[in-house]
Short mmCIF file of C-alpha atoms and ligand atoms in Angstrom, two decimals:
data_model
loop_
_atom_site.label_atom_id
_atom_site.label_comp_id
_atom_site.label_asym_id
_atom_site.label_seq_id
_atom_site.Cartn_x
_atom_site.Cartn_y
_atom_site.Cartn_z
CA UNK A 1 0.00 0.00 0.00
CA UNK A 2 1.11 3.52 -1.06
CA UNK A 3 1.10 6.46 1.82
CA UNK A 4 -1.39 9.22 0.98
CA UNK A 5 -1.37 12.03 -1.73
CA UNK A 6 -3.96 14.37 -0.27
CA UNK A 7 -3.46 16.74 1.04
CA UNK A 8 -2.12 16.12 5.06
CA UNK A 9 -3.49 18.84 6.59
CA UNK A 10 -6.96 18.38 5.58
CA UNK A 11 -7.01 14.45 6.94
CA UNK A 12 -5.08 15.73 9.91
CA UNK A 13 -8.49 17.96 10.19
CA UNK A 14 -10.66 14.72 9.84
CA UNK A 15 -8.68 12.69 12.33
CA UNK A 16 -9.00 15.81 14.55
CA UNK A 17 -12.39 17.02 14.02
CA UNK A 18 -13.80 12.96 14.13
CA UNK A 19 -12.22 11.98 17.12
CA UNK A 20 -10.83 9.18 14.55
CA UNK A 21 -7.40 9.37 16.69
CA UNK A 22 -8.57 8.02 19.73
CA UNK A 23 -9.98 4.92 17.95
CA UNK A 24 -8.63 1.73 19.81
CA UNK A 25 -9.07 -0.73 16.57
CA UNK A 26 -11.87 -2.29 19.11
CA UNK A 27 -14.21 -3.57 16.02
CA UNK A 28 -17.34 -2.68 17.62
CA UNK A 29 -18.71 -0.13 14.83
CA UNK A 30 -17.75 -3.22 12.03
CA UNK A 31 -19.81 -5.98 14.40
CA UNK A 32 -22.49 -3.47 14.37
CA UNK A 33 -23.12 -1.98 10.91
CA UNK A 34 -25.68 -3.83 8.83
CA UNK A 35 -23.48 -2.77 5.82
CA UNK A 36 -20.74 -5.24 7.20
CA UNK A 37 -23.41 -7.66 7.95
CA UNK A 38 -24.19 -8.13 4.17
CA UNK A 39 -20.78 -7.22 2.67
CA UNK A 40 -18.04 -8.49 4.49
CA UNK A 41 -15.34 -6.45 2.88
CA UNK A 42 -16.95 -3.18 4.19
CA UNK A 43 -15.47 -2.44 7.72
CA UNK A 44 -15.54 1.15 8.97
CA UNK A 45 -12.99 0.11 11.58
CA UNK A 46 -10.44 -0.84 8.54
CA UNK A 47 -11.71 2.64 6.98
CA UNK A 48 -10.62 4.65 10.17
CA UNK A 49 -7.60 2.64 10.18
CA UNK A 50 -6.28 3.43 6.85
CA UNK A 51 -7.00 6.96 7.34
CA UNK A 52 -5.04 7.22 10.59
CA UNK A 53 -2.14 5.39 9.00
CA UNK A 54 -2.29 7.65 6.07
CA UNK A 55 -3.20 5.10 3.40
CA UNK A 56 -6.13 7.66 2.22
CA UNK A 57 -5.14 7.15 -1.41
CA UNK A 58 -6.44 3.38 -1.16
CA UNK A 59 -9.83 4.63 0.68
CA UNK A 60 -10.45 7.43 -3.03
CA UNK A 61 -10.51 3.96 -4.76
CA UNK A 62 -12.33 1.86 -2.08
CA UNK A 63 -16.68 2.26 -3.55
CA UNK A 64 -17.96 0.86 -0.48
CA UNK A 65 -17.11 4.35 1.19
CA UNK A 66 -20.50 5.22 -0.35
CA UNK A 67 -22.29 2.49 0.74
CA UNK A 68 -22.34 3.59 4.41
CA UNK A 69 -26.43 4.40 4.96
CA UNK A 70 -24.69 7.23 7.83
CA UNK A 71 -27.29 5.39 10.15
CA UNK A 72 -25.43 6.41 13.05
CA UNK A 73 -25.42 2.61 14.72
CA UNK A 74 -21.75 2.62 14.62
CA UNK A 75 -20.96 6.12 16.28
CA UNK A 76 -23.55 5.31 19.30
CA UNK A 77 -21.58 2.07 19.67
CA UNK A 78 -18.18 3.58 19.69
CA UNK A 79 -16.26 3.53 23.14
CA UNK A 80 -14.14 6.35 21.81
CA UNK A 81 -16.55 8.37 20.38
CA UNK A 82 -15.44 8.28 17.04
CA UNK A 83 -18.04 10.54 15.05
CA UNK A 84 -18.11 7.93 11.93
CA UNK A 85 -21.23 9.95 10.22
CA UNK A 86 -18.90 13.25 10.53
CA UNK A 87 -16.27 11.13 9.17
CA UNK A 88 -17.51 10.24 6.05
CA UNK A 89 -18.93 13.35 5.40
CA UNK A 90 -15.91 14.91 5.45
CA UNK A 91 -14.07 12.05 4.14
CA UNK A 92 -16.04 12.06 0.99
CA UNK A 93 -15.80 15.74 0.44
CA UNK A 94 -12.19 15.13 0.10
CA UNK A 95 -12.84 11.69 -1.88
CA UNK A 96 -14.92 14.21 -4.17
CA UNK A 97 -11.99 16.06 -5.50
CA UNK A 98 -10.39 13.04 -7.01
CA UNK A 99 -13.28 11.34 -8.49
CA UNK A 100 -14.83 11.74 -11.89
CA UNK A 101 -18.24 10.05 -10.74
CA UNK A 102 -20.12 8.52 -8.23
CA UNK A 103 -22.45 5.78 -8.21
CA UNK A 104 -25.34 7.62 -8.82
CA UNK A 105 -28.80 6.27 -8.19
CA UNK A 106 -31.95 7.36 -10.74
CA UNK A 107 -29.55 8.60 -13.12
CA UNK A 108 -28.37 11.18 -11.04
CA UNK A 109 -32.09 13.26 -11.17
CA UNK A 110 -32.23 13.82 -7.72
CA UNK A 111 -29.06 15.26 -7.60
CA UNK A 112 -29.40 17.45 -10.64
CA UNK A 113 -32.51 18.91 -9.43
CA UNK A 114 -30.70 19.96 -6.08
CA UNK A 115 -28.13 21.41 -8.24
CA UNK A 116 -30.94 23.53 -10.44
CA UNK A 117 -32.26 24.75 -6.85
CA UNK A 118 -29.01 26.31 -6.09
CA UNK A 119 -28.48 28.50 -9.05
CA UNK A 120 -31.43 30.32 -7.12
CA UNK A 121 -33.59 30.59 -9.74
CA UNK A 122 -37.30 30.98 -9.21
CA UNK A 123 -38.92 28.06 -9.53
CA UNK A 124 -42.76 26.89 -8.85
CA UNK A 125 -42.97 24.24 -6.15
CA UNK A 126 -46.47 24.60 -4.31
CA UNK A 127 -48.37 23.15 -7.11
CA UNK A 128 -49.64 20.05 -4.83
CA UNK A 129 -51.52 22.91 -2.09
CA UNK A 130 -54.49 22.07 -2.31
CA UNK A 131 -57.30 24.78 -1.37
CA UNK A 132 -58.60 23.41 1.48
CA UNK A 133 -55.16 23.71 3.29
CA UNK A 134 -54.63 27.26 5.22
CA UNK A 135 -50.89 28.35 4.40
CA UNK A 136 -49.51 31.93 5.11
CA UNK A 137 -46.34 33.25 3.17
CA UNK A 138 -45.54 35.29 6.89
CA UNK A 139 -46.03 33.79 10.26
CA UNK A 140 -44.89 32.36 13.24
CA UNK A 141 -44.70 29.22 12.07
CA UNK A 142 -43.07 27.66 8.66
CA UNK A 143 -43.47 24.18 7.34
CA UNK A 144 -40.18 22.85 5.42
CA UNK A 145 -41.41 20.53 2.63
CA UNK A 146 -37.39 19.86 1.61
CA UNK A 147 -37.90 17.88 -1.83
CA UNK A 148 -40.99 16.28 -1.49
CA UNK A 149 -42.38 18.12 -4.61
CA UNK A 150 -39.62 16.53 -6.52
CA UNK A 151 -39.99 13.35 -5.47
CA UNK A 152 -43.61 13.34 -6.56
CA UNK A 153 -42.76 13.16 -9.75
CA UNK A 154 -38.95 10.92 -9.66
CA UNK A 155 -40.82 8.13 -7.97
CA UNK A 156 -44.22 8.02 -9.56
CA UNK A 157 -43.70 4.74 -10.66
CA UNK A 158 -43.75 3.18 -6.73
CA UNK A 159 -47.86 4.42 -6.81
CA UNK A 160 -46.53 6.88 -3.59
CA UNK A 161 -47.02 10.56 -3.63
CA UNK A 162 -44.65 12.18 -1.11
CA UNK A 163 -46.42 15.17 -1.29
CA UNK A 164 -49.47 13.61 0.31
CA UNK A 165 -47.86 13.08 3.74
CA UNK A 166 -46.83 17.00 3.53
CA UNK A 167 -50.96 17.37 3.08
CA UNK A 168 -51.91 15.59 5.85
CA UNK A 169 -49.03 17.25 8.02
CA UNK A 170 -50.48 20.93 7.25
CA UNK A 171 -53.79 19.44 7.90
CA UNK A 172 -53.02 18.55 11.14
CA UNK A 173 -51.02 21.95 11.57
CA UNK A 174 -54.08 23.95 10.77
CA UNK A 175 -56.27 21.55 13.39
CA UNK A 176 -53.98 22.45 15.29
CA UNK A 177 -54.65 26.43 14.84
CA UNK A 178 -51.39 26.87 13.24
CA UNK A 179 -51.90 27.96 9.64
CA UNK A 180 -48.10 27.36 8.69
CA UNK A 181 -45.68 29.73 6.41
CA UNK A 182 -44.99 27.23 2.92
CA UNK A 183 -42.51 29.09 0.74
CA UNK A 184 -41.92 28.99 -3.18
CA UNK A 185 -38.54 30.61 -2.54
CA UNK A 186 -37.46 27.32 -0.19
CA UNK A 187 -34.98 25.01 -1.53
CA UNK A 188 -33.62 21.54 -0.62
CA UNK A 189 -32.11 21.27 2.64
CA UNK A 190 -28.75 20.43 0.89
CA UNK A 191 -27.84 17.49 3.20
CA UNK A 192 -27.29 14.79 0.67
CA UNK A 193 -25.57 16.98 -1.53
CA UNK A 194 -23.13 17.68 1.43
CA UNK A 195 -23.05 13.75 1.95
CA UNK A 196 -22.14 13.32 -1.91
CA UNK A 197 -19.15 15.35 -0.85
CA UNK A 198 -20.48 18.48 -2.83
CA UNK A 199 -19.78 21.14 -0.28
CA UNK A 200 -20.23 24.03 -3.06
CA UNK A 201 -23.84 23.06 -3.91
CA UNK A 202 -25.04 22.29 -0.47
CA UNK A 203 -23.22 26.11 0.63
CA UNK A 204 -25.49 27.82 -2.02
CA UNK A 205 -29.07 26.25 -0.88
CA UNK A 206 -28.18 26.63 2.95
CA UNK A 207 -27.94 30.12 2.17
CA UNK A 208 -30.80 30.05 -0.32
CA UNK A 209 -32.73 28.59 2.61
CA UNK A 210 -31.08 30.81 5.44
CA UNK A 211 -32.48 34.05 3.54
CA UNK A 212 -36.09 32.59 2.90
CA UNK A 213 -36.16 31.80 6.56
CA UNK A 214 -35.00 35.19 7.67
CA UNK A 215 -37.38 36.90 5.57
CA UNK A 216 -40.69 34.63 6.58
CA UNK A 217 -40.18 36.22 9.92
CA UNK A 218 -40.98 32.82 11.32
CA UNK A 219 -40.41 31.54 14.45
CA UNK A 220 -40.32 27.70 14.74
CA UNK A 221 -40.13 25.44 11.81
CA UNK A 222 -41.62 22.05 11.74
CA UNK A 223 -40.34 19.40 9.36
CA UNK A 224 -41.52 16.30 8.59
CA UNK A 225 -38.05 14.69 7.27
CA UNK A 226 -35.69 14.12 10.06
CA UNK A 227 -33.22 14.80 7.81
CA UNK A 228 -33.70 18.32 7.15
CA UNK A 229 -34.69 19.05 10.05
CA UNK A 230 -30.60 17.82 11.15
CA UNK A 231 -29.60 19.72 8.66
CA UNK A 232 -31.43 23.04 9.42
CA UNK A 233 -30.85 22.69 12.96
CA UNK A 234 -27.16 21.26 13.23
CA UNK A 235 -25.25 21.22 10.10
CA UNK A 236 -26.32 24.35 8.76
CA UNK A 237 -24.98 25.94 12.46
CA UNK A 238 -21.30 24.87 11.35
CA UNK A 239 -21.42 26.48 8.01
CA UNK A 240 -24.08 29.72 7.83
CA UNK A 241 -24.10 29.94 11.00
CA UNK A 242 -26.98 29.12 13.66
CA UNK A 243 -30.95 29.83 12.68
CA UNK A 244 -32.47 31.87 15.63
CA UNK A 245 -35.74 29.67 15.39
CA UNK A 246 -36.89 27.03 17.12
CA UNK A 247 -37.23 23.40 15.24
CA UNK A 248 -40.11 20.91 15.92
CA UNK A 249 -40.55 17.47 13.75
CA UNK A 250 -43.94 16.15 13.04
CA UNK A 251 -44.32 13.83 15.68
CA UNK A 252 -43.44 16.36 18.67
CA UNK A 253 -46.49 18.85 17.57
CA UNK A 254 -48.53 15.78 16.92
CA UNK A 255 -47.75 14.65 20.90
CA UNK A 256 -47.87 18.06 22.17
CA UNK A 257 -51.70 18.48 20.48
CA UNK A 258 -53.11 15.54 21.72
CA UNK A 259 -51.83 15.78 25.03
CA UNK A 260 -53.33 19.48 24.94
CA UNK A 261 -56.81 17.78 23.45
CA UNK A 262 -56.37 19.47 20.32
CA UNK A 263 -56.54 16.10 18.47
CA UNK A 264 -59.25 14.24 18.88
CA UNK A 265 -58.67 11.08 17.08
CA UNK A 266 -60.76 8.34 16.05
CA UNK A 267 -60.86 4.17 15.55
CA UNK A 268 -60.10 2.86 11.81
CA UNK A 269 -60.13 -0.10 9.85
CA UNK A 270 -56.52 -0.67 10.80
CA UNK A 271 -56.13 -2.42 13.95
CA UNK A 272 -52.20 -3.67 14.19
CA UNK A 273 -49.47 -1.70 13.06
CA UNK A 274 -45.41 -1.24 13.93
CA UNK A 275 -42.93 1.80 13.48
CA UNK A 276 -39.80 2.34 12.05
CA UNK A 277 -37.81 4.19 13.81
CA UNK A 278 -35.97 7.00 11.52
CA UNK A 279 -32.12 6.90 11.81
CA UNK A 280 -32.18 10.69 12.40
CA UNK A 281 -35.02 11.15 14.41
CA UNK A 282 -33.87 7.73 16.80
CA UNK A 283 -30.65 7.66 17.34
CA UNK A 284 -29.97 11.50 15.71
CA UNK A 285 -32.58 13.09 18.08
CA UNK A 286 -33.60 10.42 20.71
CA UNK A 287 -37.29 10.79 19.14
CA UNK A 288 -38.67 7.62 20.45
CA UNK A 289 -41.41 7.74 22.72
CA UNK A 290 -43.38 11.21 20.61
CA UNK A 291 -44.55 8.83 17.59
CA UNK A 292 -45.38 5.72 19.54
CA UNK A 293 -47.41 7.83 22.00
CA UNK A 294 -49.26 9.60 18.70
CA UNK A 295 -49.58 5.95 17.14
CA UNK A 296 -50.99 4.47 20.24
CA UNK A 297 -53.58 7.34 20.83
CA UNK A 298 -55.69 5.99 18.01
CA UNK A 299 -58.58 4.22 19.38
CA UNK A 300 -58.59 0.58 19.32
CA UNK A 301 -55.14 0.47 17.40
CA UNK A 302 -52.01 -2.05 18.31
CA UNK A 303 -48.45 -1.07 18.45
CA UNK A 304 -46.50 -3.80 17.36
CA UNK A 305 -42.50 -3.36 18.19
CA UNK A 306 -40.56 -4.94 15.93
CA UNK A 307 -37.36 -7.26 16.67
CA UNK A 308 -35.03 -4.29 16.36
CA UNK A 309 -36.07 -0.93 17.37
CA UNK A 310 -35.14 2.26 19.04
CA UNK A 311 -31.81 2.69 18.99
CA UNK A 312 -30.57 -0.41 17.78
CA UNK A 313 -33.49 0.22 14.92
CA UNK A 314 -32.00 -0.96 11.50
CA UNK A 315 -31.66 1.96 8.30
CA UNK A 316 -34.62 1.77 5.35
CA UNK A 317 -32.08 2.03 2.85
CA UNK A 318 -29.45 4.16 0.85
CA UNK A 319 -27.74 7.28 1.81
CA UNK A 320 -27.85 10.58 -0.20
CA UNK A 321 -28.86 8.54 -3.34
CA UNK A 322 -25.72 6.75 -3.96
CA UNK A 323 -24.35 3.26 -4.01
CA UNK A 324 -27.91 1.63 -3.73
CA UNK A 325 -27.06 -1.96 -4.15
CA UNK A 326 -27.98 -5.66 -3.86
CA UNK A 327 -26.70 -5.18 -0.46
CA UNK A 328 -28.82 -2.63 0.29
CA UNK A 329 -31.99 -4.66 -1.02
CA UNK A 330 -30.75 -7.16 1.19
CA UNK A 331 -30.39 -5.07 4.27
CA UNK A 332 -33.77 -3.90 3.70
CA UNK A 333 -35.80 -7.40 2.77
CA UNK A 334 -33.95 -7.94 6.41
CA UNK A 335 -36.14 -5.29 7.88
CA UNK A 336 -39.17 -5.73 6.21
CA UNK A 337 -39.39 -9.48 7.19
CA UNK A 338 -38.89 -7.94 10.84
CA UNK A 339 -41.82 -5.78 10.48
CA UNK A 340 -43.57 -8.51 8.94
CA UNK A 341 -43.08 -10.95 11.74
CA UNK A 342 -45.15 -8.38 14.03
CA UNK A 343 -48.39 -9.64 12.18
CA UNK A 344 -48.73 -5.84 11.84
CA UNK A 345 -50.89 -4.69 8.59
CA UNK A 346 -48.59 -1.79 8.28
CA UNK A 347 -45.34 -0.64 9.24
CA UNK A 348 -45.60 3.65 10.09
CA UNK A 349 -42.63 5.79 8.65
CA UNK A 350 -42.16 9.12 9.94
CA UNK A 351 -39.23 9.80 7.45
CA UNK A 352 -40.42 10.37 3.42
CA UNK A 353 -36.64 8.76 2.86
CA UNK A 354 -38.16 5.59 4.44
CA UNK A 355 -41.67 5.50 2.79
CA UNK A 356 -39.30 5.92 -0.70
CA UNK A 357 -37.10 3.45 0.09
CA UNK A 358 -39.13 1.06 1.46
CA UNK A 359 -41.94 1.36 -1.48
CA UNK A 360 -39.19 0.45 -3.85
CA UNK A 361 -38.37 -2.64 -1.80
CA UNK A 362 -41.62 -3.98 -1.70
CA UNK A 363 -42.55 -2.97 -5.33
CA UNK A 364 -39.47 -5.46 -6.61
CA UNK A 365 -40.56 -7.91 -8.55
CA UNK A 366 -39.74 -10.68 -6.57
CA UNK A 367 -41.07 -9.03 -3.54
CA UNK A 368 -43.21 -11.58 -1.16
CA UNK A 369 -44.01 -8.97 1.26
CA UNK A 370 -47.83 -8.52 2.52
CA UNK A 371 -47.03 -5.76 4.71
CA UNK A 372 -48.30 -1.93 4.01
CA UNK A 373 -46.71 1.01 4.14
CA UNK A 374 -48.07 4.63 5.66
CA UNK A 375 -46.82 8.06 6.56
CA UNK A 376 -47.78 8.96 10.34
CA UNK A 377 -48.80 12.34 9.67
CA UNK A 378 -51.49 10.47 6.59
CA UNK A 379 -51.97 7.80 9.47
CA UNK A 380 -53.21 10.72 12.01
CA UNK A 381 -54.88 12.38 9.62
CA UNK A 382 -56.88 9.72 8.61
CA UNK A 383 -57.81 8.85 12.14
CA UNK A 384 -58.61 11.94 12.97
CA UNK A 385 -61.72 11.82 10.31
CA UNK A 386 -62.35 8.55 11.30
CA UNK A 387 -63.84 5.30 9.41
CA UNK A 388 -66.81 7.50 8.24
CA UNK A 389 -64.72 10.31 6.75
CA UNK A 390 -65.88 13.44 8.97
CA UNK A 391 -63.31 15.43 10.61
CA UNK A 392 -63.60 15.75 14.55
S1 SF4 B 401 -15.92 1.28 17.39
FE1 SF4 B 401 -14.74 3.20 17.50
S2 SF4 B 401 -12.88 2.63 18.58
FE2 SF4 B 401 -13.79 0.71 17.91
S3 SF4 B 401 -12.81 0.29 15.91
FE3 SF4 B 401 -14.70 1.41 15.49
S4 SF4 B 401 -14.08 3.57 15.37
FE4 SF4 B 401 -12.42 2.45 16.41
S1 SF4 B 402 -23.04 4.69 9.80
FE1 SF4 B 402 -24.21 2.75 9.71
S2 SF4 B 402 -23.80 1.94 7.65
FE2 SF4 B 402 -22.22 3.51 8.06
S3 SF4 B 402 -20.51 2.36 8.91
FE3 SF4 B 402 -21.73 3.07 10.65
S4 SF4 B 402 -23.13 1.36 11.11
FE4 SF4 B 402 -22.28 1.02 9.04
S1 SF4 B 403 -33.97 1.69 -2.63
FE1 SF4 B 403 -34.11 3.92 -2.76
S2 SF4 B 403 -32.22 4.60 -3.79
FE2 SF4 B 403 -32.43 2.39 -4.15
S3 SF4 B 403 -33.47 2.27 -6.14
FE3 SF4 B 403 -35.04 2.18 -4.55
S4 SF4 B 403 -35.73 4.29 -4.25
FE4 SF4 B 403 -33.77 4.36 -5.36
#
């Protein structure tokens, strides 16, 4: 093996900024990642080795860098705290530089669209508001859709509509007397760009996104994705700098309403059901108790937990649309047969990422799979018209 060409003082900076120099070689992130579990030559420990022994020239070459779903099972696990997400973030970034192209998933759409969103341009994205849903373009509060619009129309073919779960989420918002701020000048979050290693891009729509915020003089921004809701929240703190306003996901409002009474919510034709816990809003947030508590409100419902959950709750899928794999179908047939052994009808997402990437698991041809998919904010929003369709 041949030392490193990069340049030192930028791994130096990963090592540093990673806590990658205090790993102990211990093996614990490698017996945990289900990455590993499916692909034996993929071992983040080896990874952080090579790095700290300056063989970074054989990691540029190494493709199963990008297969890491940045689930975050490893860096929980770690004795030494080694921050493995923040690793390959910045690990990739500097990957970036020498690589002509990336394993791109859909053709490389979804990244080209985040691209178009950063030039700035104006573009029309609140076609899918529908007139019954009470929006503001000033307020207190402002409801980040991230790409959902996009996504409509890239995965069309898996019969889902993204866009339908941001519906139901206003819908709730506005039963909730909140008649939230949704903005044509918003763009993507940036935070797979950023994981692609395309720092330029993902600068440009965090500032895109910092200005919009700034001038819907909101004050606390509910997201559905967990993901953007990291990114507004923490990433975008370490490179524009922090957002005075207050972040909320979903499932938090949801659980603060009904414990208020503001959601009354009532029986449906579903009767067993189990959750998958989000990477970002688990082990990311420590999220766990808000959605089972809205999930188990519904009368006459039963939460099913599945064989893995909370924080040892396994990823949906790919990261920031690279590298998606036969290992990753294989890591999530693992899951789904989980959920399925609940006996639930449906397995509850609170992430659109996992309602994607789960949809285009079950939707393969050789899929077996009875179980169902649904959106918790669709889920509560049903409920709360009930079996008979009138809202309470
Ligand atoms: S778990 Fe942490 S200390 Fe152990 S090998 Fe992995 S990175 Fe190193
Ligand atoms: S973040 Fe998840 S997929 Fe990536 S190395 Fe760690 S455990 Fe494996
Ligand atoms: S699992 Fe996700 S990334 Fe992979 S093909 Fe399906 S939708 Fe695309």
């Amino acid at each position: 093996m041949k030392k490193s060409t990069a340049k030192k003082s930028n791994i130096d900076d990963i090592i540093k900024k990673t806590n990658s120099f205090l790993c102990i070689d211990c093996g614990e992130c490698t017996g945990s990642c289900p990455v590993s579990r499916v692909n034996i030559k993929y071992s983040p420990r080896l990874i952080v080795e090579k790095v700290l022994l300056g063989y970074f020239d054989e990691i540029k070459k190494d493709e199963d860098l990008w297969s890491c779903l940045v689930c975050g099972l490893c860096s929980n696990r770690c004795p030494s705290d080694v921050k493995y997400d923040d690793f390959i973030r910045m690990t990739r970034k500097e990957i970036r530089k020498h690589k002509e192209q990336l394993n791109y998933t859909h053709n490389r759409i979804i990244q080209k669209s985040m691209e178009i969103m950063a030039l700035g341009h104006p573009l029309n994205r609140l076609d899918w508001i529908t007139k019954d849903l009470k929006v503001a373009s000033k307020g207190k509060y402002l409801y980040f859709t991230g790409c959902l619009p996009y996504f409509d129309v890239i995965f069309e073919h898996l019969n889902i509509k993204p866009t339908d779960s941001a519906k139901n989420a206003i819908k709730i918002m506005n039963k909730l007397g909140i008649k939230p701020v949704v903005s044509n000048k918003e763009v993507c979050c940036g935070r797979d760009l950023l994981y692609n290693g395309d720092e330029e891009n993902f600068l440009k729509l965090a500032k895109i996104n910092k200005q919009m915020i700034k001038d819907s003089g909101t004050e606390k921004i509910v997201c559905t994705c967990p993901e953007c809701l990291e990114c507004l929240k923490e990433i975008y703190t370490d490179y524009v700098g922090k957002l005075n306003v207050e972040f909320i996901h979903i499932t938090q409002l949801m659980n603060e309403g009904l414990k208020k009474g503001k959601l009354k919510l009532n029986p449906l034709d579903i009767k067993k059901v189990t959750f998958q816990d989000p990477c970002i809003l688990g082990r990311g947030f420590g999220i766990y108790d808000e959605p089972r508590n809205v999930i188990k409100s519904i009368p006459e419902i039963e939460l099913l937990a599945m064989e893995r959950e909370k924080d040892d709750s396994i990823c949906c899928g790919p990261s920031a649309w690279v590298n998606c794999t036969n290992y990753t179908k294989r890591i999530q047939h693992v899951r789904l047969e989980q959920a399925e052994k609940t006996g639930a009808q449906f397995l509850i997402t609170a992430c659109p990422k996992c309602m994607i990437h789960f949809s285009c698991a079950l939707n393969a041809d050789d899929s077996q799979k009875c179980i169902k998919l649904k959106d918790i904010s669709t889920l509560i929003s049903e409920s709360m018209k009930g079996k008979n369709g009138k809202r309470k």
